[in-house]
Amino acid sequence: GIRLAPKEKLEIPVLFMPAEMKIYKAVVVILVMRENGENWPYEVTGESNTDLNRNVIVAENGETQGILWIYPINGTPEAPQQKSVVVRCQARQRLEQRVELLLIGVMPGATDLPDAGSSATVDVEESSSTPEVTDGSSATLEFLYELQYQSDEIRYQLESLVGMELVEKEWDTESRIVTLIFNVVFAPSKPMRSEATLVIQCTAGGLWKFPLVFIATEPEVDDVINIEAVGLNKESIVGFKLTSQTR
């Protein structure tokens, strides 16, 4: 019953209020018909475009009675903002740290739940970027993870200094909490403070974001240079070499 003038714009609001951490799917269907009830003279034939045939309503005389627009809607629930994880290392040192993250409210399908036991664990191969959680039965949960940066400048600064690998996880089916354990490597070359976001997505539905703060403190003193005076109002010179670690 919405009347639309020629070249007029119509906004269609879509509200999403997920109750659980799972994938939601819907379809928005828009039907347009002439206000005077007449048909469009265009006739849909067997030679017409397949997509067009699917998106029109044909009257008895073969003319076009209505036009359909179909928009699939995929809803992905996102968990509330998590607390920041701080990774601190002294400049010119290398830190290897295990970080434990909790994913609350994981909702596998009915066929994905293990038949026995209340938890499931698995080790992940180094090359796996889509690790699975399994207890050896048919129950399987897959997770995708990505480290996102606030800007290209921060990406350029951190990408070569930070490494992350998912090494272990545990799934408690009673509390629906998945524990992911990451091995984080941080090797800063100079003092800095940068932020990134670890985004984790479950293929069964749900998105979790964990802010990461990387802090590199002042490095240790390389050496102490002592300059001995040769006399008043006379210059004393000491030479030392500096080597650049990059090109």
mmCIF file of N, CA and C in Angstrom, residues 53-117:
data_model
loop_
_atom_site.group_PDB
_atom_site.id
_atom_site.type_symbol
_atom_site.label_atom_id
_atom_site.label_comp_id
_atom_site.label_asym_id
_atom_site.label_seq_id
_atom_site.Cartn_x
_atom_site.Cartn_y
_atom_site.Cartn_z
ATOM 1 N N ASN A 53 12.343 -13.651 -15.610
ATOM 2 C CA ASN A 53 11.210 -14.572 -15.449
ATOM 3 C C ASN A 53 10.926 -14.850 -13.974
ATOM 4 N N ARG A 54 11.969 -14.899 -13.194
ATOM 5 C CA ARG A 54 11.826 -15.232 -11.780
ATOM 6 C C ARG A 54 11.309 -14.050 -10.975
ATOM 7 N N ASN A 55 11.425 -12.846 -11.506
ATOM 8 C CA ASN A 55 11.122 -11.649 -10.730
ATOM 9 C C ASN A 55 9.942 -10.858 -11.278
ATOM 10 N N VAL A 56 9.068 -11.504 -12.009
ATOM 11 C CA VAL A 56 7.874 -10.818 -12.499
ATOM 12 C C VAL A 56 6.646 -11.674 -12.203
ATOM 13 N N ILE A 57 5.496 -10.994 -12.094
ATOM 14 C CA ILE A 57 4.214 -11.682 -11.947
ATOM 15 C C ILE A 57 3.455 -11.501 -13.263
ATOM 16 N N VAL A 58 3.108 -12.598 -13.890
ATOM 17 C CA VAL A 58 2.514 -12.566 -15.216
ATOM 18 C C VAL A 58 0.995 -12.693 -15.103
ATOM 19 N N ALA A 59 0.285 -11.817 -15.816
ATOM 20 C CA ALA A 59 -1.176 -11.890 -15.858
ATOM 21 C C ALA A 59 -1.625 -12.962 -16.838
ATOM 22 N N GLU A 60 -2.949 -13.199 -16.899
ATOM 23 C CA GLU A 60 -3.481 -14.246 -17.772
ATOM 24 C C GLU A 60 -3.206 -13.969 -19.243
ATOM 25 N N ASN A 61 -3.189 -12.703 -19.628
ATOM 26 C CA ASN A 61 -2.949 -12.381 -21.040
ATOM 27 C C ASN A 61 -1.467 -12.331 -21.391
ATOM 28 N N GLY A 62 -0.598 -12.692 -20.428
ATOM 29 C CA GLY A 62 0.835 -12.722 -20.701
ATOM 30 C C GLY A 62 1.566 -11.444 -20.396
ATOM 31 N N GLU A 63 0.826 -10.379 -20.082
ATOM 32 C CA GLU A 63 1.477 -9.118 -19.744
ATOM 33 C C GLU A 63 2.022 -9.162 -18.313
ATOM 34 N N THR A 64 2.859 -8.181 -17.996
ATOM 35 C CA THR A 64 3.488 -8.132 -16.673
ATOM 36 C C THR A 64 2.568 -7.400 -15.699
ATOM 37 N N GLN A 65 2.157 -8.124 -14.644
ATOM 38 C CA GLN A 65 1.262 -7.543 -13.642
ATOM 39 C C GLN A 65 2.037 -6.890 -12.500
ATOM 40 N N GLY A 66 3.168 -7.454 -12.125
ATOM 41 C CA GLY A 66 3.967 -6.911 -11.021
ATOM 42 C C GLY A 66 5.431 -7.267 -11.179
ATOM 43 N N ILE A 67 6.301 -6.519 -10.506
ATOM 44 C CA ILE A 67 7.749 -6.749 -10.542
ATOM 45 C C ILE A 67 8.236 -6.986 -9.115
ATOM 46 N N LEU A 68 9.065 -7.993 -8.949
ATOM 47 C CA LEU A 68 9.595 -8.356 -7.633
ATOM 48 C C LEU A 68 11.076 -8.011 -7.531
ATOM 49 N N TRP A 69 11.480 -7.503 -6.345
ATOM 50 C CA TRP A 69 12.895 -7.400 -5.985
ATOM 51 C C TRP A 69 13.100 -8.241 -4.733
ATOM 52 N N ILE A 70 14.062 -9.136 -4.787
ATOM 53 C CA ILE A 70 14.290 -10.054 -3.673
ATOM 54 C C ILE A 70 15.692 -9.816 -3.125
ATOM 55 N N TYR A 71 15.768 -9.482 -1.821
ATOM 56 C CA TYR A 71 17.051 -9.190 -1.158
ATOM 57 C C TYR A 71 17.273 -10.186 -0.014
ATOM 58 N N PRO A 72 18.218 -11.107 -0.163
ATOM 59 C CA PRO A 72 18.541 -11.998 0.959
ATOM 60 C C PRO A 72 19.217 -11.211 2.088
ATOM 61 N N ILE A 73 18.839 -11.497 3.317
ATOM 62 C CA ILE A 73 19.421 -10.856 4.499
ATOM 63 C C ILE A 73 20.114 -11.931 5.330
ATOM 64 N N ASN A 74 21.405 -11.774 5.573
ATOM 65 C CA ASN A 74 22.158 -12.667 6.454
ATOM 66 C C ASN A 74 22.549 -11.906 7.717
ATOM 67 N N GLY A 75 22.081 -12.380 8.856
ATOM 68 C CA GLY A 75 22.373 -11.723 10.130
ATOM 69 C C GLY A 75 23.433 -12.477 10.909
ATOM 70 N N THR A 76 24.500 -11.779 11.290
ATOM 71 C CA THR A 76 25.577 -12.374 12.081
ATOM 72 C C THR A 76 25.628 -11.696 13.445
ATOM 73 N N PRO A 77 25.294 -12.389 14.522
ATOM 74 C CA PRO A 77 25.358 -11.780 15.857
ATOM 75 C C PRO A 77 26.802 -11.482 16.252
ATOM 76 N N GLU A 78 26.992 -10.378 16.924
ATOM 77 C CA GLU A 78 28.323 -9.993 17.402
ATOM 78 C C GLU A 78 28.298 -9.874 18.919
ATOM 79 N N ALA A 79 29.261 -10.504 19.558
ATOM 80 C CA ALA A 79 29.339 -10.470 21.013
ATOM 81 C C ALA A 79 29.692 -9.070 21.494
ATOM 82 N N PRO A 80 29.336 -8.719 22.732
ATOM 83 C CA PRO A 80 29.711 -7.408 23.275
ATOM 84 C C PRO A 80 31.224 -7.222 23.259
ATOM 85 N N GLN A 81 31.633 -5.960 23.314
ATOM 86 C CA GLN A 81 33.060 -5.630 23.282
ATOM 87 C C GLN A 81 33.788 -6.323 24.429
ATOM 88 N N GLN A 82 34.894 -6.986 24.100
ATOM 89 C CA GLN A 82 35.677 -7.701 25.101
ATOM 90 C C GLN A 82 36.759 -6.796 25.687
ATOM 91 N N LYS A 83 37.329 -7.243 26.827
ATOM 92 C CA LYS A 83 38.405 -6.477 27.452
ATOM 93 C C LYS A 83 39.678 -6.575 26.608
ATOM 94 N N SER A 84 40.470 -5.528 26.692
ATOM 95 C CA SER A 84 41.712 -5.486 25.915
ATOM 96 C C SER A 84 42.733 -6.471 26.469
ATOM 97 N N VAL A 85 43.462 -7.096 25.560
ATOM 98 C CA VAL A 85 44.568 -7.973 25.919
ATOM 99 C C VAL A 85 45.868 -7.224 25.646
ATOM 100 N N VAL A 86 46.697 -7.081 26.663
ATOM 101 C CA VAL A 86 47.929 -6.301 26.547
ATOM 102 C C VAL A 86 49.108 -7.252 26.350
ATOM 103 N N VAL A 87 49.891 -7.013 25.316
ATOM 104 C CA VAL A 87 51.114 -7.765 25.046
ATOM 105 C C VAL A 87 52.276 -6.780 25.174
ATOM 106 N N ARG A 88 53.131 -7.008 26.155
ATOM 107 C CA ARG A 88 54.208 -6.054 26.466
ATOM 108 C C ARG A 88 55.566 -6.732 26.294
ATOM 109 N N CYS A 89 56.469 -6.036 25.619
ATOM 110 C CA CYS A 89 57.798 -6.586 25.385
ATOM 111 C C CYS A 89 58.805 -5.442 25.306
ATOM 112 N N GLN A 90 60.022 -5.703 25.738
ATOM 113 C CA GLN A 90 61.090 -4.705 25.635
ATOM 114 C C GLN A 90 61.589 -4.649 24.196
ATOM 115 N N ALA A 91 61.834 -3.448 23.721
ATOM 116 C CA ALA A 91 62.331 -3.280 22.359
ATOM 117 C C ALA A 91 63.624 -4.058 22.158
ATOM 118 N N ARG A 92 63.764 -4.614 20.947
ATOM 119 C CA ARG A 92 64.908 -5.427 20.534
ATOM 120 C C ARG A 92 64.956 -6.777 21.260
ATOM 121 N N GLN A 93 63.823 -7.166 21.832
ATOM 122 C CA GLN A 93 63.693 -8.489 22.420
ATOM 123 C C GLN A 93 62.571 -9.227 21.684
ATOM 124 N N ARG A 94 62.420 -10.502 21.965
ATOM 125 C CA ARG A 94 61.366 -11.310 21.341
ATOM 126 C C ARG A 94 60.526 -11.968 22.429
ATOM 127 N N LEU A 95 59.216 -11.735 22.375
ATOM 128 C CA LEU A 95 58.296 -12.288 23.363
ATOM 129 C C LEU A 95 57.398 -13.326 22.703
ATOM 130 N N GLU A 96 57.279 -14.475 23.334
ATOM 131 C CA GLU A 96 56.342 -15.514 22.893
ATOM 132 C C GLU A 96 55.386 -15.784 24.044
ATOM 133 N N GLN A 97 54.121 -15.502 23.842
ATOM 134 C CA GLN A 97 53.141 -15.516 24.930
ATOM 135 C C GLN A 97 51.889 -16.269 24.503
ATOM 136 N N ARG A 98 51.341 -17.061 25.410
ATOM 137 C CA ARG A 98 50.085 -17.773 25.163
ATOM 138 C C ARG A 98 48.926 -16.915 25.677
ATOM 139 N N VAL A 99 47.969 -16.661 24.793
ATOM 140 C CA VAL A 99 46.812 -15.828 25.123
ATOM 141 C C VAL A 99 45.555 -16.697 25.064
ATOM 142 N N GLU A 100 44.791 -16.692 26.154
ATOM 143 C CA GLU A 100 43.581 -17.514 26.255
ATOM 144 C C GLU A 100 42.354 -16.625 26.106
ATOM 145 N N LEU A 101 41.486 -16.943 25.129
ATOM 146 C CA LEU A 101 40.294 -16.151 24.849
ATOM 147 C C LEU A 101 39.060 -17.030 24.976
ATOM 148 N N LEU A 102 37.997 -16.482 25.577
ATOM 149 C CA LEU A 102 36.762 -17.220 25.798
ATOM 150 C C LEU A 102 35.688 -16.739 24.827
ATOM 151 N N LEU A 103 35.090 -17.671 24.101
ATOM 152 C CA LEU A 103 33.966 -17.380 23.221
ATOM 153 C C LEU A 103 32.704 -17.898 23.903
ATOM 154 N N ILE A 104 31.855 -16.975 24.362
ATOM 155 C CA ILE A 104 30.664 -17.334 25.129
ATOM 156 C C ILE A 104 29.453 -17.390 24.210
ATOM 157 N N GLY A 105 28.620 -18.407 24.402
ATOM 158 C CA GLY A 105 27.357 -18.508 23.679
ATOM 159 C C GLY A 105 27.454 -19.152 22.327
ATOM 160 N N VAL A 106 28.468 -20.014 22.096
ATOM 161 C CA VAL A 106 28.586 -20.684 20.806
ATOM 162 C C VAL A 106 27.384 -21.602 20.618
ATOM 163 N N MET A 107 26.731 -21.509 19.449
ATOM 164 C CA MET A 107 25.507 -22.272 19.183
ATOM 165 C C MET A 107 25.690 -23.211 18.000
ATOM 166 N N PRO A 108 26.219 -24.424 18.211
ATOM 167 C CA PRO A 108 26.289 -25.378 17.102
ATOM 168 C C PRO A 108 24.909 -25.920 16.787
ATOM 169 N N GLY A 109 24.780 -26.504 15.601
ATOM 170 C CA GLY A 109 23.509 -27.115 15.246
ATOM 171 C C GLY A 109 23.258 -28.362 16.076
ATOM 172 N N ALA A 110 22.046 -28.872 15.990
ATOM 173 C CA ALA A 110 21.685 -30.027 16.800
ATOM 174 C C ALA A 110 22.541 -31.241 16.458
ATOM 175 N N THR A 111 22.956 -31.366 15.205
ATOM 176 C CA THR A 111 23.760 -32.518 14.802
ATOM 177 C C THR A 111 25.225 -32.337 15.147
ATOM 178 N N ASP A 112 25.602 -31.150 15.617
ATOM 179 C CA ASP A 112 27.014 -30.888 15.891
ATOM 180 C C ASP A 112 27.394 -31.194 17.333
ATOM 181 N N LEU A 113 26.409 -31.434 18.203
ATOM 182 C CA LEU A 113 26.714 -31.647 19.605
ATOM 183 C C LEU A 113 27.297 -33.041 19.817
ATOM 184 N N PRO A 114 28.344 -33.163 20.636
ATOM 185 C CA PRO A 114 28.916 -34.481 20.914
ATOM 186 C C PRO A 114 27.904 -35.359 21.643
ATOM 187 N N ASP A 115 28.015 -36.668 21.423
ATOM 188 C CA ASP A 115 27.107 -37.600 22.073
ATOM 189 C C ASP A 115 27.492 -37.853 23.518
ATOM 190 N N ALA A 116 28.759 -37.767 23.839
ATOM 191 C CA ALA A 116 29.202 -38.066 25.196
ATOM 192 C C ALA A 116 30.223 -37.040 25.622
ATOM 193 N N GLY A 117 30.304 -36.860 26.968
ATOM 194 C CA GLY A 117 31.278 -35.918 27.514
ATOM 195 C C GLY A 117 30.769 -34.505 27.484
#
